[in-house]
Coordinates of C-alpha atoms in Angstrom, one line a residue:
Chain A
X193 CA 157.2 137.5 36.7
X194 CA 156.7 133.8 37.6
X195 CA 158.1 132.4 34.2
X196 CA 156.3 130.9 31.2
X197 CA 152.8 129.9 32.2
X198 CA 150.9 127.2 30.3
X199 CA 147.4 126.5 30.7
X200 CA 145.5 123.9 31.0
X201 CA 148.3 121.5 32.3
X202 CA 146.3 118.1 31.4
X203 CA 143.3 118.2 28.7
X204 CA 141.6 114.9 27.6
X205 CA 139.5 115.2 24.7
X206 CA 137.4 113.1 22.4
X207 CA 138.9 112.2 19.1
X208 CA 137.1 115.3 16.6
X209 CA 136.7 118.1 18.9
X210 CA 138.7 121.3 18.9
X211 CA 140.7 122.4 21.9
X212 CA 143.0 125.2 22.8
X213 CA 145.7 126.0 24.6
X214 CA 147.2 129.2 26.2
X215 CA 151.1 130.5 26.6
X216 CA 151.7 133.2 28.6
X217 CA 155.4 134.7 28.4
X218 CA 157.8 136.3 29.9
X219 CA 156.5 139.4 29.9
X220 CA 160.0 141.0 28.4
X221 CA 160.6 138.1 25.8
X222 CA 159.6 139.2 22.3
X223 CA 160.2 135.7 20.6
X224 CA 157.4 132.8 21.3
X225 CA 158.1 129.1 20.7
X226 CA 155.8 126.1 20.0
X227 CA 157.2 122.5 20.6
X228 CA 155.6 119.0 20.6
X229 CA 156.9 116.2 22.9
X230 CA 155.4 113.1 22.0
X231 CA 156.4 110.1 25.1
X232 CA 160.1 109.4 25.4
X233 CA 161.5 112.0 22.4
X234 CA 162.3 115.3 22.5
X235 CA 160.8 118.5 21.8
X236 CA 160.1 119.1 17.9
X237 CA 159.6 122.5 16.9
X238 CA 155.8 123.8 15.6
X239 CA 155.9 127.4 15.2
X240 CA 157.1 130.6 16.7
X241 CA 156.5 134.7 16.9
X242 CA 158.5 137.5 16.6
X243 CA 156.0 140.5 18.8
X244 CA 152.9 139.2 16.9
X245 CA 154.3 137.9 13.9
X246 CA 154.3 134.5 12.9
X247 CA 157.8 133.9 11.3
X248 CA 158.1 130.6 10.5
X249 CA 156.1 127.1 11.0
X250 CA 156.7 123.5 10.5
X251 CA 155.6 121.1 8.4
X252 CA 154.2 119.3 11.3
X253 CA 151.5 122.0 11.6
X254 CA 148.8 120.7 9.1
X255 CA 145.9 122.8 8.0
X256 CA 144.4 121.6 11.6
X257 CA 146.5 123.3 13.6
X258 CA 146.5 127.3 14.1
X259 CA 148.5 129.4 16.3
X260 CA 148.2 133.2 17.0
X261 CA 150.1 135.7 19.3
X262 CA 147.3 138.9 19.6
X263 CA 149.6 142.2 20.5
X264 CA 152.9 140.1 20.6
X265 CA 151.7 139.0 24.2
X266 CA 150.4 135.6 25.3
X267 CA 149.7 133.1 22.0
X268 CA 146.9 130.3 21.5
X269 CA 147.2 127.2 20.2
X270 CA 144.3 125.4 18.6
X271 CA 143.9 122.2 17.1
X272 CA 140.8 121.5 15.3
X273 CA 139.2 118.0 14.6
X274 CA 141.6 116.1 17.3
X275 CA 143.6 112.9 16.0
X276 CA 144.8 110.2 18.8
X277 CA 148.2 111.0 16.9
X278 CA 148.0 114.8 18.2
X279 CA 148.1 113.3 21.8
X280 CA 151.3 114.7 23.3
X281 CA 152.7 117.3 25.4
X282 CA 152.8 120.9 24.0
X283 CA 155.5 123.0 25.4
X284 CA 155.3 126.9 24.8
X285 CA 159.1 128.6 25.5
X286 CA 159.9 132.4 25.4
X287 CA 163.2 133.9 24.8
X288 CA 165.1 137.6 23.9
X289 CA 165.7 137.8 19.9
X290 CA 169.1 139.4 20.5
X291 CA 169.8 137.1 23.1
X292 CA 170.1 133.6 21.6
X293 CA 172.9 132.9 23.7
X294 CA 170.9 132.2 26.6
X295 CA 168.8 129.8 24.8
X296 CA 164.8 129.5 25.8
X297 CA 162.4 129.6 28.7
X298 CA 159.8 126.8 28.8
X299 CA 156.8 126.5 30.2
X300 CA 155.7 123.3 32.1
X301 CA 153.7 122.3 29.0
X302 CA 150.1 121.0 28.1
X303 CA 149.6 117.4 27.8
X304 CA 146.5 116.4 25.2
X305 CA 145.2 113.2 25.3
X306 CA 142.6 112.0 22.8
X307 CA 140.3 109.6 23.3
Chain B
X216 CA 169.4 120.1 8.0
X217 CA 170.5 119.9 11.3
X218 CA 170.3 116.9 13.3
X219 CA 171.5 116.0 16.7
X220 CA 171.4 112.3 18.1
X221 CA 171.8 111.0 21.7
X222 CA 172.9 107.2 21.5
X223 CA 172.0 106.0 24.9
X224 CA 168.1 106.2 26.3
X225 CA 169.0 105.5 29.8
X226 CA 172.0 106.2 32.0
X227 CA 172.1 104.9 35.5
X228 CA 175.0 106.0 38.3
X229 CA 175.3 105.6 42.1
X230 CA 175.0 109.0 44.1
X231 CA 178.2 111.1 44.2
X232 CA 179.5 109.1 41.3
X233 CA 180.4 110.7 37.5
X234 CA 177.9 110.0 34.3
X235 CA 178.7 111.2 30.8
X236 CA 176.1 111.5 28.3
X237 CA 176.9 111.7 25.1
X238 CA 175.4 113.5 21.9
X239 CA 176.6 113.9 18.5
X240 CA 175.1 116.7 15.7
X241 CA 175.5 117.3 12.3
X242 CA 175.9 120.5 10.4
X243 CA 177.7 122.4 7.6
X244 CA 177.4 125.3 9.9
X245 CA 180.5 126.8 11.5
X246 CA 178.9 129.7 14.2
X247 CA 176.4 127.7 16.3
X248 CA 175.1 127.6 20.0
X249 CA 174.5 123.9 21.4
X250 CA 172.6 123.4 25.5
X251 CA 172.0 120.6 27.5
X252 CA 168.1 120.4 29.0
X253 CA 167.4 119.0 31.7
X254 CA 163.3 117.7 32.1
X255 CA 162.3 116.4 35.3
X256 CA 159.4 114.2 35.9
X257 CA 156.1 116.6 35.2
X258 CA 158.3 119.3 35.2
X259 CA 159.8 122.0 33.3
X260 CA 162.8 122.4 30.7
X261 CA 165.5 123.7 32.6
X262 CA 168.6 124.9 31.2
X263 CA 171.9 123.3 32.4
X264 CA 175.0 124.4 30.3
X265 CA 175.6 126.1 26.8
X266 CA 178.3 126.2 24.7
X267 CA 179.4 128.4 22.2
X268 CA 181.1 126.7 18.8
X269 CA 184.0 129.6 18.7
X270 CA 184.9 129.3 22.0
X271 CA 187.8 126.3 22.6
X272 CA 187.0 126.2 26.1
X273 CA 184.7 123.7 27.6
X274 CA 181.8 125.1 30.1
X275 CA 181.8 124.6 33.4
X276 CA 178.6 124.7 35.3
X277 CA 179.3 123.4 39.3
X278 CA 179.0 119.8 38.5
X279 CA 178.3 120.0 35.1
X280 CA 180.4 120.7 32.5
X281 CA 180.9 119.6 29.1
X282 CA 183.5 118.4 26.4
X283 CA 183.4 119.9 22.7
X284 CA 184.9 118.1 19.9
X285 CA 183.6 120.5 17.0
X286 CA 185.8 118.6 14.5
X287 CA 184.1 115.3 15.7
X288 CA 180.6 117.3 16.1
X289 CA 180.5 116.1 19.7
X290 CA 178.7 117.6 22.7
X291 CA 179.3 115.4 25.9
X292 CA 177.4 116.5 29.2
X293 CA 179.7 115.2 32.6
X294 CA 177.9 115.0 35.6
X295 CA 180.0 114.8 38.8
X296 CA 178.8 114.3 42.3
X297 CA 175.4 112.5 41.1
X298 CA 172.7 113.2 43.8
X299 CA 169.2 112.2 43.7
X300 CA 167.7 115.5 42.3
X301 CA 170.2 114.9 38.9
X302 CA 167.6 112.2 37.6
X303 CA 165.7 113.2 34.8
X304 CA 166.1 113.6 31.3
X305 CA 168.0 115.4 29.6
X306 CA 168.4 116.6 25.8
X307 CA 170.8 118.2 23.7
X308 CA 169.8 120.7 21.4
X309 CA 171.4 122.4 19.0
X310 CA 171.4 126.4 17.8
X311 CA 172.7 128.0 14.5
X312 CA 173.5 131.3 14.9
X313 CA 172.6 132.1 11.0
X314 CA 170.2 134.1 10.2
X315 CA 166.4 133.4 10.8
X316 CA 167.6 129.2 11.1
X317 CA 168.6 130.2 14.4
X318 CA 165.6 131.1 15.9
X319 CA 165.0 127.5 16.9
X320 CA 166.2 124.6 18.7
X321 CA 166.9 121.5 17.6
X322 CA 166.9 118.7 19.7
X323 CA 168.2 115.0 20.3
X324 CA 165.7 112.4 21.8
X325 CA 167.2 112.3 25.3
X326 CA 169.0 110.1 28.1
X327 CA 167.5 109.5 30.7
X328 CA 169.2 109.8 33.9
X329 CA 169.0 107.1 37.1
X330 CA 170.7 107.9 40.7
X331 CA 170.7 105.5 42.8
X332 CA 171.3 105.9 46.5

């Protein structure tokens, strides 16, 4: 297992078109994490999974956004209608739900620019 | 809600010298994790030290290591020895341990960190 895996690494997109993104996990982690990183702040949470479950989202995910996690393995994240304000760099990070400890696992993110 | 606040954007120190970055949080919570991140340039997240609120002692990690005030809801990071692969940036984050809350981080906006040679 080489870690969280997040694909692409760069899109650029023009502003109104729908793109999407894919995490893959560890492949032991049952708990899935979305974070946005706009330039010079940290990470603010989106969303996460339990398995396949979506347990809790921001507020920051408007009706545009939509994440999913098909049999509790890799998830998608999809933003329809792109805004220059959803430029930023999406980080995906997995972790162990009785292991919270030991903190998350993150991928090397997807940065979105639009144009 | 939990907040956690880092008070200084940029931190520079010589190689082999000592930095302390500081962050403060705020919560009514008393069982909580908080980390230190670090984020390289085009890089990952990387955990560097966590800390556990019921535990008195402060971690140690090699070079790193961190000092706990939980009265003052402070979480310093020290980094001794500086060397060149120590500059990034680096956030503090913040865990409850209560209940569903604690499934996610919460994080400051970051120092970044400057070695020079």
């Amino acid at each position: 297992d080489t870690g969280v895996s997040q694909d692409p690494r760069h899109k650029i997109t023009k502003r109104g078109q729908n793109v999407t993104f894919r995490c893959d996990p560890i492949s032991e982690h049952n708990r899935l994490y979305w974070y946005r990183q706009t330039l010079g702040q940290g990470p603010e949470f989106l969303t996460y999974f339990q398995n396949e479950a979506q347990l809790e989202k921001s507020r920051l995910l408007s009706d545009r956004f939509s994440a999913e996690r098909p049999k509790g393995s890799f998830s998608t994240l999809e933003i329809q209608r792109t805004e220059q304000g959803d430029s930023a760099m999406y980080l995906c990070a997995s972790s162990l739900a009785d292991r919270p400890r030991y903190g998350y696992t993150f991928g090397s993110g997807t940065r979105l620019t639009v144009v | 809600a939990q907040t956690v606040t880092q008070s200084q954007p940029e931190m520079s120190v010589q190689e082999a010298e000592t930095v302390t970055l500081s962050c403060t949080y705020d919560t009514s919570e008393s069982d909580y994790y908080l980390f230190w991140y670090k984020q390289p340039p085009s890089r990952q997240m990387i955990l560097v030290i966590r800390q556990e609120a019921y535990k008195q002692q402060n971690a140690t990690e090699n070079r790193f290591s961190v000092n706990f005030q939980k009265a003052a809801k402070s979480f310093s990071l020290k980094i001794s020895d500086s060397q060149l692969g120590d500059a990034a940036m680096y956030f503090c984050a913040y865990r409850t341990m209560r209940g569903a809350a604690g499934n996610k981080l919460t994080f400051g906006g970051g120092t970044r960190v400057l070695v020079k040679p």
